[in-house]
PDB file of N, CA and C in Angstrom:
ATOM      1  N   MET N  29      16.385  39.202  -6.303  1.00 91.00           N
ATOM      2  CA  MET N  29      15.905  38.086  -5.511  1.00 91.00           C
ATOM      3  C   MET N  29      14.430  38.309  -5.189  1.00 91.00           C
ATOM      4  N   GLN N  30      13.694  37.224  -5.230  1.00 96.00           N
ATOM      5  CA  GLN N  30      12.288  37.239  -4.835  1.00 96.00           C
ATOM      6  C   GLN N  30      12.101  36.237  -3.709  1.00 96.00           C
ATOM      7  N   VAL N  31      11.208  36.551  -2.792  1.00 97.00           N
ATOM      8  CA  VAL N  31      10.877  35.644  -1.693  1.00 97.00           C
ATOM      9  C   VAL N  31       9.408  35.279  -1.824  1.00 97.00           C
ATOM     10  N   GLU N  32       9.139  33.981  -1.835  1.00 97.00           N
ATOM     11  CA  GLU N  32       7.760  33.498  -1.926  1.00 97.00           C
ATOM     12  C   GLU N  32       7.507  32.522  -0.789  1.00 97.00           C
ATOM     13  N   THR N  33       6.306  32.568  -0.239  1.00 96.00           N
ATOM     14  CA  THR N  33       5.919  31.661   0.826  1.00 96.00           C
ATOM     15  C   THR N  33       4.978  30.608   0.263  1.00 96.00           C
ATOM     16  N   VAL N  34       5.294  29.340   0.564  1.00 96.00           N
ATOM     17  CA  VAL N  34       4.479  28.208   0.134  1.00 96.00           C
ATOM     18  C   VAL N  34       4.204  27.376   1.379  1.00 96.00           C
ATOM     19  N   GLY N  35       3.028  27.547   1.969  1.00 95.00           N
ATOM     20  CA  GLY N  35       2.715  26.864   3.217  1.00 95.00           C
ATOM     21  C   GLY N  35       3.690  27.269   4.305  1.00 95.00           C
ATOM     22  N   GLN N  36       4.377  26.290   4.915  1.00 96.00           N
ATOM     23  CA  GLN N  36       5.357  26.575   5.967  1.00 96.00           C
ATOM     24  C   GLN N  36       6.742  26.879   5.403  1.00 96.00           C
ATOM     25  N   TYR N  37       6.865  26.890   4.097  1.00 97.00           N
ATOM     26  CA  TYR N  37       8.166  27.071   3.450  1.00 97.00           C
ATOM     27  C   TYR N  37       8.312  28.470   2.874  1.00 97.00           C
ATOM     28  N   GLN N  38       9.550  28.860   2.742  1.00 97.00           N
ATOM     29  CA  GLN N  38       9.878  30.131   2.114  1.00 97.00           C
ATOM     30  C   GLN N  38      10.930  29.847   1.046  1.00 97.00           C
ATOM     31  N   LEU N  39      10.670  30.301  -0.176  1.00 98.00           N
ATOM     32  CA  LEU N  39      11.609  30.143  -1.277  1.00 98.00           C
ATOM     33  C   LEU N  39      12.322  31.460  -1.516  1.00 98.00           C
ATOM     34  N   HIS N  40      13.637  31.405  -1.596  1.00 98.00           N
ATOM     35  CA  HIS N  40      14.428  32.559  -1.997  1.00 98.00           C
ATOM     36  C   HIS N  40      14.863  32.283  -3.429  1.00 98.00           C
ATOM     37  N   LEU N  41      14.284  33.001  -4.358  1.00 98.00           N
ATOM     38  CA  LEU N  41      14.522  32.811  -5.787  1.00 98.00           C
ATOM     39  C   LEU N  41      15.524  33.860  -6.252  1.00 98.00           C
ATOM     40  N   ILE N  42      16.626  33.392  -6.825  1.00 98.00           N
ATOM     41  CA  ILE N  42      17.721  34.295  -7.177  1.00 98.00           C
ATOM     42  C   ILE N  42      18.069  34.128  -8.653  1.00 98.00           C
ATOM     43  N   ALA N  43      18.194  35.236  -9.366  1.00 97.00           N
ATOM     44  CA  ALA N  43      18.653  35.246 -10.752  1.00 97.00           C
ATOM     45  C   ALA N  43      19.872  36.157 -10.811  1.00 97.00           C
ATOM     46  N   ARG N  44      20.962  35.626 -11.336  1.00 96.00           N
ATOM     47  CA  ARG N  44      22.198  36.418 -11.412  1.00 96.00           C
ATOM     48  C   ARG N  44      22.655  36.463 -12.865  1.00 96.00           C
ATOM     49  N   GLU N  45      22.870  37.682 -13.361  1.00 95.00           N
ATOM     50  CA  GLU N  45      23.320  37.845 -14.739  1.00 95.00           C
ATOM     51  C   GLU N  45      24.773  37.402 -14.861  1.00 95.00           C
ATOM     52  N   ARG N  46      25.037  36.638 -15.904  1.00 92.00           N
ATOM     53  CA  ARG N  46      26.395  36.148 -16.157  1.00 92.00           C
ATOM     54  C   ARG N  46      27.239  37.250 -16.782  1.00 92.00           C
ATOM     55  N   ALA N  47      28.538  37.093 -16.703  1.00 88.00           N
ATOM     56  CA  ALA N  47      29.461  38.066 -17.289  1.00 88.00           C
ATOM     57  C   ALA N  47      29.239  38.162 -18.797  1.00 88.00           C
ATOM     58  N   ARG N  48      29.464  39.311 -19.324  1.00 82.00           N
ATOM     59  CA  ARG N  48      29.344  39.588 -20.759  1.00 82.00           C
ATOM     60  C   ARG N  48      27.952  39.296 -21.311  1.00 82.00           C
ATOM     61  N   SER N  49      26.938  39.472 -20.483  1.00 77.00           N
ATOM     62  CA  SER N  49      25.546  39.259 -20.897  1.00 77.00           C
ATOM     63  C   SER N  49      25.346  37.897 -21.550  1.00 77.00           C
ATOM     64  N   ASP N  50      25.929  36.887 -20.958  1.00 88.00           N
ATOM     65  CA  ASP N  50      25.871  35.527 -21.479  1.00 88.00           C
ATOM     66  C   ASP N  50      24.659  34.777 -20.915  1.00 88.00           C
ATOM     67  N   GLY N  51      23.636  35.482 -20.513  1.00 96.00           N
ATOM     68  CA  GLY N  51      22.444  34.857 -19.962  1.00 96.00           C
ATOM     69  C   GLY N  51      22.363  35.014 -18.450  1.00 96.00           C
ATOM     70  N   TRP N  52      21.491  34.231 -17.854  1.00 97.00           N
ATOM     71  CA  TRP N  52      21.209  34.322 -16.418  1.00 97.00           C
ATOM     72  C   TRP N  52      21.339  32.960 -15.762  1.00 97.00           C
ATOM     73  N   ASP N  53      21.869  32.934 -14.544  1.00 97.00           N
ATOM     74  CA  ASP N  53      21.935  31.731 -13.730  1.00 97.00           C
ATOM     75  C   ASP N  53      20.816  31.798 -12.694  1.00 97.00           C
ATOM     76  N   ALA N  54      20.216  30.645 -12.408  1.00 98.00           N
ATOM     77  CA  ALA N  54      19.121  30.562 -11.446  1.00 98.00           C
ATOM     78  C   ALA N  54      19.577  29.798 -10.204  1.00 98.00           C
ATOM     79  N   PHE N  55      19.200  30.322  -9.032  1.00 98.00           N
ATOM     80  CA  PHE N  55      19.530  29.692  -7.761  1.00 98.00           C
ATOM     81  C   PHE N  55      18.290  29.709  -6.875  1.00 98.00           C
ATOM     82  N   VAL N  56      18.241  28.764  -5.936  1.00 98.00           N
ATOM     83  CA  VAL N  56      17.132  28.724  -4.989  1.00 98.00           C
ATOM     84  C   VAL N  56      17.656  28.304  -3.621  1.00 98.00           C
ATOM     85  N   GLU N  57      17.023  28.841  -2.596  1.00 98.00           N
ATOM     86  CA  GLU N  57      17.275  28.442  -1.214  1.00 98.00           C
ATOM     87  C   GLU N  57      15.908  28.198  -0.589  1.00 98.00           C
ATOM     88  N   VAL N  58      15.789  27.121   0.209  1.00 98.00           N
ATOM     89  CA  VAL N  58      14.499  26.763   0.801  1.00 98.00           C
ATOM     90  C   VAL N  58      14.615  26.808   2.321  1.00 98.00           C
ATOM     91  N   LEU N  59      13.698  27.531   2.945  1.00 98.00           N
ATOM     92  CA  LEU N  59      13.622  27.603   4.403  1.00 98.00           C
ATOM     93  C   LEU N  59      12.263  27.072   4.845  1.00 98.00           C
ATOM     94  N   LYS N  60      12.190  26.588   6.084  1.00 97.00           N
ATOM     95  CA  LYS N  60      10.940  26.077   6.634  1.00 97.00           C
ATOM     96  C   LYS N  60      10.718  26.702   8.002  1.00 97.00           C
ATOM     97  N   PHE N  61       9.483  27.056   8.283  1.00 97.00           N
ATOM     98  CA  PHE N  61       9.161  27.673   9.567  1.00 97.00           C
ATOM     99  C   PHE N  61       9.288  26.636  10.672  1.00 97.00           C
ATOM    100  N   ASP N  62      10.021  26.988  11.707  1.00 94.00           N
ATOM    101  CA  ASP N  62      10.227  26.123  12.869  1.00 94.00           C
ATOM    102  C   ASP N  62       9.386  26.685  14.011  1.00 94.00           C
ATOM    103  N   ASP N  63       8.371  25.921  14.424  1.00 94.00           N
ATOM    104  CA  ASP N  63       7.462  26.387  15.470  1.00 94.00           C
ATOM    105  C   ASP N  63       8.188  26.665  16.782  1.00 94.00           C
ATOM    106  N   ALA N  64       9.123  25.812  17.156  1.00 93.00           N
ATOM    107  CA  ALA N  64       9.841  25.983  18.426  1.00 93.00           C
ATOM    108  C   ALA N  64      10.669  27.260  18.434  1.00 93.00           C
ATOM    109  N   ALA N  65      11.330  27.544  17.326  1.00 93.00           N
ATOM    110  CA  ALA N  65      12.185  28.739  17.241  1.00 93.00           C
ATOM    111  C   ALA N  65      11.395  29.982  16.840  1.00 93.00           C
ATOM    112  N   GLN N  66      10.171  29.768  16.324  1.00 95.00           N
ATOM    113  CA  GLN N  66       9.349  30.868  15.815  1.00 95.00           C
ATOM    114  C   GLN N  66      10.092  31.688  14.754  1.00 95.00           C
ATOM    115  N   ASP N  67      10.797  30.948  13.871  1.00 95.00           N
ATOM    116  CA  ASP N  67      11.570  31.574  12.810  1.00 95.00           C
ATOM    117  C   ASP N  67      11.777  30.551  11.692  1.00 95.00           C
ATOM    118  N   PHE N  68      12.212  31.023  10.539  1.00 96.00           N
ATOM    119  CA  PHE N  68      12.518  30.139   9.430  1.00 96.00           C
ATOM    120  C   PHE N  68      13.923  29.595   9.577  1.00 96.00           C
ATOM    121  N   LYS N  69      14.085  28.305   9.268  1.00 97.00           N
ATOM    122  CA  LYS N  69      15.399  27.655   9.288  1.00 97.00           C
ATOM    123  C   LYS N  69      15.662  27.068   7.904  1.00 97.00           C
ATOM    124  N   CYS N  70      16.914  27.127   7.496  1.00 97.00           N
ATOM    125  CA  CYS N  70      17.305  26.651   6.177  1.00 97.00           C
ATOM    126  C   CYS N  70      17.144  25.131   6.078  1.00 97.00           C
ATOM    127  N   VAL N  71      16.454  24.690   5.022  1.00 96.00           N
ATOM    128  CA  VAL N  71      16.278  23.268   4.745  1.00 96.00           C
ATOM    129  C   VAL N  71      17.224  22.860   3.610  1.00 96.00           C
ATOM    130  N   TYR N  72      17.303  23.687   2.586  1.00 97.00           N
ATOM    131  CA  TYR N  72      18.216  23.489   1.459  1.00 97.00           C
ATOM    132  C   TYR N  72      18.975  24.786   1.246  1.00 97.00           C
ATOM    133  N   GLU N  73      20.287  24.725   1.417  1.00 97.00           N
ATOM    134  CA  GLU N  73      21.112  25.909   1.190  1.00 97.00           C
ATOM    135  C   GLU N  73      21.062  26.286  -0.286  1.00 97.00           C
ATOM    136  N   ARG N  74      21.484  27.501  -0.553  1.00 97.00           N
ATOM    137  CA  ARG N  74      21.460  28.019  -1.923  1.00 97.00           C
ATOM    138  C   ARG N  74      22.113  27.031  -2.882  1.00 97.00           C
ATOM    139  N   GLN N  75      21.370  26.697  -3.937  1.00 96.00           N
ATOM    140  CA  GLN N  75      21.898  25.789  -4.941  1.00 96.00           C
ATOM    141  C   GLN N  75      21.447  26.215  -6.321  1.00 96.00           C
ATOM    142  N   GLN N  76      22.245  25.832  -7.308  1.00 97.00           N
ATOM    143  CA  GLN N  76      21.947  26.201  -8.684  1.00 97.00           C
ATOM    144  C   GLN N  76      20.711  25.440  -9.147  1.00 97.00           C
ATOM    145  N   ALA N  77      19.821  26.142  -9.824  1.00 97.00           N
ATOM    146  CA  ALA N  77      18.551  25.565 -10.245  1.00 97.00           C
ATOM    147  C   ALA N  77      18.533  25.184 -11.723  1.00 97.00           C
ATOM    148  N   SER N  78      19.606  25.487 -12.446  1.00 95.00           N
ATOM    149  CA  SER N  78      19.666  25.167 -13.866  1.00 95.00           C
ATOM    150  C   SER N  78      21.113  24.940 -14.271  1.00 95.00           C
ATOM    151  N   GLU N  79      21.335  23.925 -15.100  1.00 93.00           N
ATOM    152  CA  GLU N  79      22.692  23.642 -15.562  1.00 93.00           C
ATOM    153  C   GLU N  79      23.127  24.608 -16.653  1.00 93.00           C
ATOM    154  N   ALA N  80      22.203  25.066 -17.447  1.00 94.00           N
ATOM    155  CA  ALA N  80      22.514  25.952 -18.568  1.00 94.00           C
ATOM    156  C   ALA N  80      22.022  27.365 -18.271  1.00 94.00           C
ATOM    157  N   PRO N  81      22.704  28.379 -18.826  1.00 95.00           N
ATOM    158  CA  PRO N  81      22.232  29.756 -18.654  1.00 95.00           C
ATOM    159  C   PRO N  81      20.850  29.935 -19.283  1.00 95.00           C
ATOM    160  N   LEU N  82      20.080  30.811 -18.689  1.00 97.00           N
ATOM    161  CA  LEU N  82      18.734  31.104 -19.188  1.00 97.00           C
ATOM    162  C   LEU N  82      18.732  32.461 -19.878  1.00 97.00           C
ATOM    163  N   ALA N  83      17.765  32.674 -20.743  1.00 96.00           N
ATOM    164  CA  ALA N  83      17.748  33.861 -21.599  1.00 96.00           C
ATOM    165  C   ALA N  83      17.388  35.159 -20.872  1.00 96.00           C
ATOM    166  N   SER N  84      16.608  35.069 -19.794  1.00 96.00           N
ATOM    167  CA  SER N  84      16.150  36.304 -19.150  1.00 96.00           C
ATOM    168  C   SER N  84      16.047  36.126 -17.638  1.00 96.00           C
ATOM    169  N   TYR N  85      15.925  37.253 -16.958  1.00 97.00           N
ATOM    170  CA  TYR N  85      15.720  37.261 -15.508  1.00 97.00           C
ATOM    171  C   TYR N  85      14.460  36.482 -15.158  1.00 97.00           C
ATOM    172  N   GLU N  86      13.396  36.730 -15.894  1.00 97.00           N
ATOM    173  CA  GLU N  86      12.111  36.089 -15.627  1.00 97.00           C
ATOM    174  C   GLU N  86      12.211  34.568 -15.759  1.00 97.00           C
ATOM    175  N   GLU N  87      12.917  34.088 -16.793  1.00 98.00           N
ATOM    176  CA  GLU N  87      13.077  32.640 -16.978  1.00 98.00           C
ATOM    177  C   GLU N  87      13.896  32.042 -15.835  1.00 98.00           C
ATOM    178  N   ALA N  88      14.908  32.766 -15.382  1.00 98.00           N
ATOM    179  CA  ALA N  88      15.734  32.275 -14.270  1.00 98.00           C
ATOM    180  C   ALA N  88      14.923  32.182 -12.982  1.00 98.00           C
ATOM    181  N   ILE N  89      14.099  33.180 -12.707  1.00 98.00           N
ATOM    182  CA  ILE N  89      13.249  33.157 -11.516  1.00 98.00           C
ATOM    183  C   ILE N  89      12.246  32.006 -11.607  1.00 98.00           C
ATOM    184  N   GLU N  90      11.660  31.794 -12.776  1.00 98.00           N
ATOM    185  CA  GLU N  90      10.694  30.700 -12.954  1.00 98.00           C
ATOM    186  C   GLU N  90      11.370  29.344 -12.758  1.00 98.00           C
ATOM    187  N   GLN N  91      12.579  29.183 -13.265  1.00 98.00           N
ATOM    188  CA  GLN N  91      13.299  27.922 -13.080  1.00 98.00           C
ATOM    189  C   GLN N  91      13.630  27.709 -11.605  1.00 98.00           C
ATOM    190  N   ALA N  92      14.030  28.761 -10.916  1.00 98.00           N
ATOM    191  CA  ALA N  92      14.303  28.663  -9.481  1.00 98.00           C
ATOM    192  C   ALA N  92      13.036  28.267  -8.727  1.00 98.00           C
ATOM    193  N   ARG N  93      11.892  28.811  -9.130  1.00 98.00           N
ATOM    194  CA  ARG N  93      10.604  28.488  -8.507  1.00 98.00           C
ATOM    195  C   ARG N  93      10.266  27.005  -8.703  1.00 98.00           C
ATOM    196  N   ARG N  94      10.434  26.515  -9.928  1.00 98.00           N
ATOM    197  CA  ARG N  94      10.151  25.092 -10.195  1.00 98.00           C
ATOM    198  C   ARG N  94      11.054  24.190  -9.352  1.00 98.00           C
ATOM    199  N   THR N  95      12.325  24.512  -9.310  1.00 98.00           N
ATOM    200  CA  THR N  95      13.270  23.705  -8.527  1.00 98.00           C
ATOM    201  C   THR N  95      12.923  23.773  -7.042  1.00 98.00           C
ATOM    202  N   GLY N  96      12.599  24.951  -6.548  1.00 98.00           N
ATOM    203  CA  GLY N  96      12.219  25.108  -5.149  1.00 98.00           C
ATOM    204  C   GLY N  96      10.994  24.285  -4.785  1.00 98.00           C
ATOM    205  N   ASN N  97       9.998  24.282  -5.647  1.00 97.00           N
ATOM    206  CA  ASN N  97       8.793  23.496  -5.394  1.00 97.00           C
ATOM    207  C   ASN N  97       9.083  21.995  -5.414  1.00 97.00           C
ATOM    208  N   MET N  98      10.005  21.563  -6.265  1.00 96.00           N
ATOM    209  CA  MET N  98      10.408  20.148  -6.264  1.00 96.00           C
ATOM    210  C   MET N  98      11.122  19.798  -4.958  1.00 96.00           C
ATOM    211  N   LEU N  99      11.952  20.704  -4.456  1.00 97.00           N
ATOM    212  CA  LEU N  99      12.651  20.467  -3.191  1.00 97.00           C
ATOM    213  C   LEU N  99      11.675  20.414  -2.020  1.00 97.00           C
ATOM    214  N   ILE N 100      10.649  21.261  -2.049  1.00 97.00           N
ATOM    215  CA  ILE N 100       9.626  21.236  -0.994  1.00 97.00           C
ATOM    216  C   ILE N 100       8.922  19.881  -1.017  1.00 97.00           C
ATOM    217  N   ALA N 101       8.547  19.416  -2.187  1.00 95.00           N
ATOM    218  CA  ALA N 101       7.872  18.116  -2.299  1.00 95.00           C
ATOM    219  C   ALA N 101       8.770  17.004  -1.753  1.00 95.00           C
ATOM    220  N   LYS N 102      10.047  17.086  -2.051  1.00 92.00           N
ATOM    221  CA  LYS N 102      11.005  16.090  -1.555  1.00 92.00           C
ATOM    222  C   LYS N 102      11.109  16.142  -0.033  1.00 92.00           C
ATOM    223  N   ASP N 103      11.123  17.343   0.535  1.00 90.00           N
ATOM    224  CA  ASP N 103      11.239  17.501   1.989  1.00 90.00           C
ATOM    225  C   ASP N 103       9.995  16.990   2.709  1.00 90.00           C
ATOM    226  N   MET N 104       8.844  17.072   2.069  1.00 85.00           N
ATOM    227  CA  MET N 104       7.590  16.659   2.687  1.00 85.00           C
ATOM    228  C   MET N 104       7.434  15.134   2.734  1.00 85.00           C
ATOM    229  N   MET N 105       8.230  14.418   1.983  1.00 81.00           N
ATOM    230  CA  MET N 105       8.121  12.949   1.934  1.00 81.00           C
ATOM    231  C   MET N 105       8.665  12.309   3.183  1.00 81.00           C
TER     232      MET N 105
END
């Protein structure tokens, strides 16, 4: 898992290897800093970022990053 901060948001990027080395699944969770609580609160719970398995850990993390950034853009609207 990797954690990246984008403005007031935090992305939790997750890549999980599938059974029998059948590729990697990508997941993302999005949190946003809450000024009142002085902590991050979940905006989008962990969700799958790709319908198909990906070839490598790096590709899964990149797909999770793209999906997370799309979710941030959606939340900002």
